[in-house]
mmCIF file of C-alpha atoms and ligand atoms in Angstrom:
data_model
loop_
_atom_site.group_PDB
_atom_site.id
_atom_site.type_symbol
_atom_site.label_atom_id
_atom_site.label_comp_id
_atom_site.label_asym_id
_atom_site.label_seq_id
_atom_site.Cartn_x
_atom_site.Cartn_y
_atom_site.Cartn_z
ATOM 1 C CA MET Z 1142 0.000 0.000 0.000
ATOM 2 C CA THR Z 1143 1.612 3.212 -1.125
ATOM 3 C CA ARG Z 1144 -0.127 6.561 -1.144
ATOM 4 C CA LEU Z 1145 2.077 9.255 -2.620
ATOM 5 C CA VAL Z 1146 1.861 12.910 -3.564
ATOM 6 C CA LEU Z 1147 4.189 14.493 -6.115
ATOM 7 C CA LEU Z 1148 4.933 18.181 -5.540
ATOM 8 C CA GLY Z 1149 6.930 20.556 -7.683
ATOM 9 C CA PRO Z 1150 6.670 23.585 -9.958
ATOM 10 C CA PRO Z 1151 5.287 23.398 -13.520
ATOM 11 C CA GLY Z 1152 7.990 21.836 -15.678
ATOM 12 C CA ALA Z 1153 9.685 19.907 -12.860
ATOM 13 C CA GLY Z 1154 8.680 16.608 -14.469
ATOM 14 C CA LYS Z 1155 5.887 15.456 -12.155
ATOM 15 C CA GLY Z 1156 3.761 14.001 -14.951
ATOM 16 C CA THR Z 1157 6.643 12.095 -16.535
ATOM 17 C CA GLN Z 1158 7.839 10.705 -13.209
ATOM 18 C CA ALA Z 1159 4.314 9.906 -11.980
ATOM 19 C CA LYS Z 1160 3.791 7.630 -15.000
ATOM 20 C CA LEU Z 1161 7.144 5.883 -14.542
ATOM 21 C CA LEU Z 1162 6.601 5.397 -10.807
ATOM 22 C CA SER Z 1163 3.112 4.099 -11.541
ATOM 23 C CA THR Z 1164 4.578 1.317 -13.694
ATOM 24 C CA ARG Z 1165 7.343 0.532 -11.193
ATOM 25 C CA LEU Z 1166 5.084 0.476 -8.154
ATOM 26 C CA GLY Z 1167 1.941 -0.952 -9.762
ATOM 27 C CA ILE Z 1168 -0.356 1.814 -8.547
ATOM 28 C CA PRO Z 1169 -2.247 4.378 -10.641
ATOM 29 C CA ALA Z 1170 -0.913 7.864 -11.360
ATOM 30 C CA ILE Z 1171 -3.727 10.336 -10.895
ATOM 31 C CA SER Z 1172 -3.022 13.652 -12.615
ATOM 32 C CA THR Z 1173 -5.574 16.411 -12.082
ATOM 33 C CA GLY Z 1174 -4.139 18.269 -15.098
ATOM 34 C CA ASP Z 1175 -4.640 15.175 -17.312
ATOM 35 C CA ILE Z 1176 -8.207 14.682 -16.055
ATOM 36 C CA PHE Z 1177 -8.998 18.333 -16.772
ATOM 37 C CA ARG Z 1178 -7.435 18.093 -20.257
ATOM 38 C CA ALA Z 1179 -9.397 14.900 -21.015
ATOM 39 C CA ASN Z 1180 -12.591 16.717 -20.032
ATOM 40 C CA VAL Z 1181 -11.668 19.668 -22.241
ATOM 41 C CA ALA Z 1182 -11.070 17.273 -25.162
ATOM 42 C CA GLN Z 1183 -14.437 15.572 -24.568
ATOM 43 C CA GLY Z 1184 -16.233 18.905 -24.266
ATOM 44 C CA THR Z 1185 -17.802 18.135 -20.873
ATOM 45 C CA GLU Z 1186 -19.158 20.836 -18.576
ATOM 46 C CA LEU Z 1187 -16.228 20.254 -16.199
ATOM 47 C CA GLY Z 1188 -13.910 20.722 -19.180
ATOM 48 C CA ARG Z 1189 -15.547 24.011 -20.155
ATOM 49 C CA THR Z 1190 -15.151 25.349 -16.606
ATOM 50 C CA ALA Z 1191 -11.554 24.126 -16.283
ATOM 51 C CA LYS Z 1192 -10.381 25.437 -19.667
ATOM 52 C CA GLU Z 1193 -11.102 29.031 -18.747
ATOM 53 C CA TYR Z 1194 -8.747 28.829 -15.747
ATOM 54 C CA MET Z 1195 -6.119 26.588 -17.317
ATOM 55 C CA ASP Z 1196 -5.663 28.820 -20.355
ATOM 56 C CA ALA Z 1197 -5.076 31.762 -18.008
ATOM 57 C CA GLY Z 1198 -2.574 29.757 -15.941
ATOM 58 C CA ARG Z 1199 -4.743 30.006 -12.822
ATOM 59 C CA TYR Z 1200 -5.988 27.231 -10.593
ATOM 60 C CA VAL Z 1201 -9.394 25.722 -11.213
ATOM 61 C CA PRO Z 1202 -11.576 26.542 -8.156
ATOM 62 C CA ASP Z 1203 -11.056 24.202 -5.193
ATOM 63 C CA THR Z 1204 -14.709 23.128 -5.047
ATOM 64 C CA VAL Z 1205 -14.528 21.775 -8.612
ATOM 65 C CA THR Z 1206 -11.110 20.146 -8.173
ATOM 66 C CA ASN Z 1207 -11.831 18.612 -4.765
ATOM 67 C CA ALA Z 1208 -15.041 16.963 -5.949
ATOM 68 C CA MET Z 1209 -13.254 15.535 -8.974
ATOM 69 C CA VAL Z 1210 -10.423 14.038 -6.890
ATOM 70 C CA ARG Z 1211 -12.876 12.663 -4.331
ATOM 71 C CA ASP Z 1212 -14.660 10.751 -7.124
ATOM 72 C CA ARG Z 1213 -11.393 9.521 -8.597
ATOM 73 C CA LEU Z 1214 -10.054 8.225 -5.268
ATOM 74 C CA ALA Z 1215 -13.280 6.279 -4.766
ATOM 75 C CA GLU Z 1216 -12.579 4.174 -7.873
ATOM 76 C CA GLY Z 1217 -11.456 0.585 -7.448
ATOM 77 C CA ASP Z 1218 -7.913 0.908 -8.761
ATOM 78 C CA ALA Z 1219 -7.048 3.585 -6.183
ATOM 79 C CA GLN Z 1220 -7.807 1.384 -3.180
ATOM 80 C CA ASP Z 1221 -4.355 -0.224 -3.114
ATOM 81 C CA GLY Z 1222 -2.462 3.053 -3.363
ATOM 82 C CA PHE Z 1223 -1.947 5.908 -5.803
ATOM 83 C CA ILE Z 1224 0.385 8.649 -6.948
ATOM 84 C CA LEU Z 1225 -1.261 12.050 -6.942
ATOM 85 C CA ASP Z 1226 0.276 14.368 -9.549
ATOM 86 C CA GLY Z 1227 -0.847 17.990 -9.298
ATOM 87 C CA TYR Z 1228 -3.008 17.627 -6.203
ATOM 88 C CA PRO Z 1229 -3.086 19.048 -3.581
ATOM 89 C CA ARG Z 1230 -1.999 22.489 -4.773
ATOM 90 C CA THR Z 1231 -3.548 24.750 -2.117
ATOM 91 C CA THR Z 1232 -3.784 24.529 1.671
ATOM 92 C CA ASP Z 1233 -7.540 24.054 1.283
ATOM 93 C CA GLN Z 1234 -6.868 21.039 -0.959
ATOM 94 C CA VAL Z 1235 -4.486 19.653 1.686
ATOM 95 C CA ARG Z 1236 -7.324 19.727 4.231
ATOM 96 C CA GLU Z 1237 -9.736 18.148 1.763
ATOM 97 C CA LEU Z 1238 -7.294 15.368 0.944
ATOM 98 C CA ASP Z 1239 -6.807 14.740 4.676
ATOM 99 C CA ASP Z 1240 -10.582 14.365 5.019
ATOM 100 C CA MET Z 1241 -10.839 12.043 2.008
ATOM 101 C CA LEU Z 1242 -8.094 9.817 3.380
ATOM 102 C CA THR Z 1243 -9.504 9.781 6.906
ATOM 103 C CA GLU Z 1244 -12.899 8.735 5.527
ATOM 104 C CA ARG Z 1245 -11.227 5.861 3.709
ATOM 105 C CA GLY Z 1246 -9.174 4.926 6.761
ATOM 106 C CA GLY Z 1247 -5.794 5.699 5.219
ATOM 107 C CA LYS Z 1248 -3.006 8.240 5.243
ATOM 108 C CA LEU Z 1249 -0.209 9.449 2.983
ATOM 109 C CA ASP Z 1250 3.045 7.492 3.030
ATOM 110 C CA ALA Z 1251 5.232 10.183 1.483
ATOM 111 C CA VAL Z 1252 5.250 13.482 -0.371
ATOM 112 C CA LEU Z 1253 7.920 13.631 -3.062
ATOM 113 C CA GLU Z 1254 9.056 17.099 -4.034
ATOM 114 C CA ILE Z 1255 10.826 17.420 -7.398
ATOM 115 C CA THR Z 1256 12.992 20.531 -7.499
ATOM 116 C CA ALA Z 1257 14.455 22.474 -10.448
ATOM 117 C CA ASP Z 1258 15.636 26.039 -10.906
ATOM 118 C CA THR Z 1259 13.500 28.582 -12.732
ATOM 119 C CA ASP Z 1260 15.728 28.834 -15.823
ATOM 120 C CA GLU Z 1261 15.513 25.085 -16.398
ATOM 121 C CA LEU Z 1262 11.738 25.106 -15.856
ATOM 122 C CA VAL Z 1263 11.201 27.853 -18.410
ATOM 123 C CA ARG Z 1264 13.495 26.050 -20.897
ATOM 124 C CA ARG Z 1265 11.559 22.791 -20.539
ATOM 125 C CA LEU Z 1266 8.128 24.397 -20.836
ATOM 126 C CA THR Z 1267 9.185 26.375 -23.892
ATOM 127 C CA ARG Z 1268 10.400 23.145 -25.506
ATOM 128 C CA ARG Z 1269 7.163 21.358 -24.567
ATOM 129 C CA ALA Z 1270 5.178 24.217 -26.112
ATOM 130 C CA GLN Z 1271 6.939 23.530 -29.434
ATOM 131 C CA LEU Z 1272 6.459 19.748 -29.208
ATOM 132 C CA GLU Z 1273 2.961 19.423 -27.767
ATOM 133 C CA GLY Z 1274 1.319 22.786 -28.348
ATOM 134 C CA ARG Z 1275 -0.388 22.846 -24.948
ATOM 135 C CA SER Z 1276 -2.484 26.001 -24.771
ATOM 136 C CA ASP Z 1277 -1.082 26.930 -21.334
ATOM 137 C CA ASP Z 1278 2.601 26.691 -22.320
ATOM 138 C CA THR Z 1279 2.861 30.146 -23.896
ATOM 139 C CA GLU Z 1280 5.437 32.486 -22.360
ATOM 140 C CA ASP Z 1281 2.972 34.736 -20.498
ATOM 141 C CA VAL Z 1282 0.930 31.864 -19.141
ATOM 142 C CA VAL Z 1283 4.053 29.961 -18.090
ATOM 143 C CA ARG Z 1284 5.132 32.994 -16.072
ATOM 144 C CA THR Z 1285 1.712 33.214 -14.400
ATOM 145 C CA ARG Z 1286 1.790 29.485 -13.581
ATOM 146 C CA GLN Z 1287 5.199 29.844 -11.919
ATOM 147 C CA GLU Z 1288 3.902 32.780 -9.844
ATOM 148 C CA VAL Z 1289 0.734 30.967 -8.841
ATOM 149 C CA TYR Z 1290 2.859 27.970 -7.821
ATOM 150 C CA ARG Z 1291 5.125 30.159 -5.664
ATOM 151 C CA GLU Z 1292 2.184 31.848 -3.964
ATOM 152 C CA GLN Z 1293 -0.254 28.992 -3.502
ATOM 153 C CA THR Z 1294 1.584 25.669 -3.732
ATOM 154 C CA ALA Z 1295 5.176 26.236 -2.531
ATOM 155 C CA PRO Z 1296 3.910 26.682 1.079
ATOM 156 C CA LEU Z 1297 2.747 23.038 0.986
ATOM 157 C CA VAL Z 1298 6.394 21.939 1.076
ATOM 158 C CA GLN Z 1299 6.649 23.292 4.626
ATOM 159 C CA VAL Z 1300 3.285 21.806 5.637
ATOM 160 C CA TYR Z 1301 4.347 18.293 4.637
ATOM 161 C CA ALA Z 1302 7.881 18.760 5.986
ATOM 162 C CA GLU Z 1303 6.383 19.488 9.401
ATOM 163 C CA ARG Z 1304 4.451 16.238 9.156
ATOM 164 C CA GLY Z 1305 7.676 14.378 8.436
ATOM 165 C CA LEU Z 1306 6.397 13.219 5.037
ATOM 166 C CA LEU Z 1307 8.547 15.309 2.694
ATOM 167 C CA ARG Z 1308 11.338 13.829 0.560
ATOM 168 C CA SER Z 1309 12.955 16.328 -1.821
ATOM 169 C CA VAL Z 1310 14.624 15.093 -4.984
ATOM 170 C CA ASP Z 1311 16.694 16.976 -7.566
ATOM 171 C CA GLY Z 1312 14.770 17.042 -10.849
ATOM 172 C CA LEU Z 1313 17.790 17.944 -12.989
ATOM 173 C CA GLY Z 1314 19.407 15.346 -15.219
ATOM 174 C CA GLU Z 1315 18.199 12.406 -17.281
ATOM 175 C CA VAL Z 1316 14.652 11.132 -16.741
ATOM 176 C CA PRO Z 1317 15.729 7.629 -15.540
ATOM 177 C CA ALA Z 1318 18.220 9.195 -13.108
ATOM 178 C CA VAL Z 1319 15.432 11.232 -11.523
ATOM 179 C CA THR Z 1320 13.208 8.137 -11.305
ATOM 180 C CA ALA Z 1321 16.030 6.296 -9.546
ATOM 181 C CA ARG Z 1322 16.375 9.170 -7.067
ATOM 182 C CA LEU Z 1323 12.656 9.088 -6.347
ATOM 183 C CA LEU Z 1324 12.645 5.322 -5.771
ATOM 184 C CA ASP Z 1325 15.694 5.755 -3.580
ATOM 185 C CA ALA Z 1326 13.882 8.426 -1.548
ATOM 186 C CA LEU Z 1327 11.097 5.881 -1.039
ATOM 187 C CA GLY Z 1328 13.594 3.252 0.060
ATOM 188 C CA ARG Z 1329 12.859 1.245 -3.087
ATOM 189 C CA THR Z 1330 16.312 1.083 -4.655
ATOM 190 C CA ASP Z 1331 15.679 -2.598 -5.384
ATOM 191 C CA GLU Z 1332 13.115 -1.477 -7.974
ATOM 192 C CA VAL Z 1333 15.639 0.374 -10.163
HETATM 193 P P1 ADP B 1496 1.701 21.920 -14.657
HETATM 194 O O1 ADP B 1496 2.019 21.309 -13.332
HETATM 195 O O2 ADP B 1496 2.793 21.722 -15.661
HETATM 196 O O3 ADP B 1496 1.202 23.327 -14.554
HETATM 197 P P2 ADP B 1496 -0.751 20.350 -14.878
HETATM 198 O O4 ADP B 1496 -1.111 19.517 -16.031
HETATM 199 O O5 ADP B 1496 -0.496 19.672 -13.575
HETATM 200 O O6 ADP B 1496 0.512 21.173 -15.352
HETATM 201 O O7 ADP B 1496 -1.877 21.445 -14.631
HETATM 202 C C1 ADP B 1496 -2.363 22.254 -15.673
HETATM 203 C C2 ADP B 1496 -3.470 23.195 -15.157
HETATM 204 O O8 ADP B 1496 -4.566 22.406 -14.631
HETATM 205 C C3 ADP B 1496 -3.085 24.113 -13.996
HETATM 206 O O9 ADP B 1496 -2.431 25.283 -14.420
HETATM 207 C C4 ADP B 1496 -4.469 24.396 -13.396
HETATM 208 O O10 ADP B 1496 -5.193 25.343 -14.127
HETATM 209 C C5 ADP B 1496 -5.186 23.071 -13.531
HETATM 210 N N1 ADP B 1496 -4.999 22.226 -12.310
HETATM 211 C C6 ADP B 1496 -4.327 21.051 -12.232
HETATM 212 N N2 ADP B 1496 -4.350 20.573 -10.964
HETATM 213 C C7 ADP B 1496 -5.045 21.479 -10.226
HETATM 214 C C8 ADP B 1496 -5.400 21.570 -8.852
HETATM 215 N N3 ADP B 1496 -5.050 20.632 -7.951
HETATM 216 N N4 ADP B 1496 -6.131 22.642 -8.446
HETATM 217 C C9 ADP B 1496 -6.502 23.576 -9.304
HETATM 218 N N5 ADP B 1496 -6.184 23.571 -10.605
HETATM 219 C C10 ADP B 1496 -5.468 22.545 -11.079
#
C-alpha cells in the first residue's frame, strides 16, 4: 500500500515521473491536469469550466477540483495506493485530501518534491510548447503558472515537511536518473 503525492513547480517533471513510478510500483498515477485536459477534449461541462482557468494559468476553483479528486479516489484501482500528480496544490486542498483519506481509513506514506531552478523550468516548458502545443505553455501563461505555484503551492512543502512526510529530490538530469532518485527516496532502490 503506497499513497504518494508528487509536488513541484510546472515543468519539474511530475507528470513524466508519476507515470514511470506508476509502472514501477503498480499503482495508478492520478493527474488532475490530465483529467482536466481529457474533459476539455471531450467537451464536458467540467472541461468548459476548467479550460477558462487553465488557459489563463490560474488554478481551477477548489470546489470543482476537490469533488473531482474525491470521485477519482473512490474508484477501485485507487484502493491499493496511488500517486497524486498535481493535487493538492492549495492549503484548502491539503485539508480536503486529509478528510478524504480519513474517511477511507488511510493516510499518505510520502510526499515527493521534485525541485528544479526557474531557468531550467522555463526552458523545458518552452520546448514542450513547441512539441505538444499545450495552450497553457505560452510564455505569459508559463510565467503566471510559476507565480501561482510560488504563492499557492510552494507553502505546501513546509506543511508536509512538518508532518515528516517530505522527501525532496533533484529534478535535474536524465529522466531515468530522476526516477532512480525518487525510488531511492522511497527506500525502493531494489526497484531500479
Ligand atoms: P503543470 O504542473 O505543468 O502546470 P498540470 O497539467 O499539472 O501542469 O496542470 C495544468 C493546469 O490544470 C493548472 O495550471 C491548473 O489550471 C489546472 N490544475 C491542475 N491541478 C489542479 C489543482 N489541484 N487545483 C486547481 N487547478 C489545477
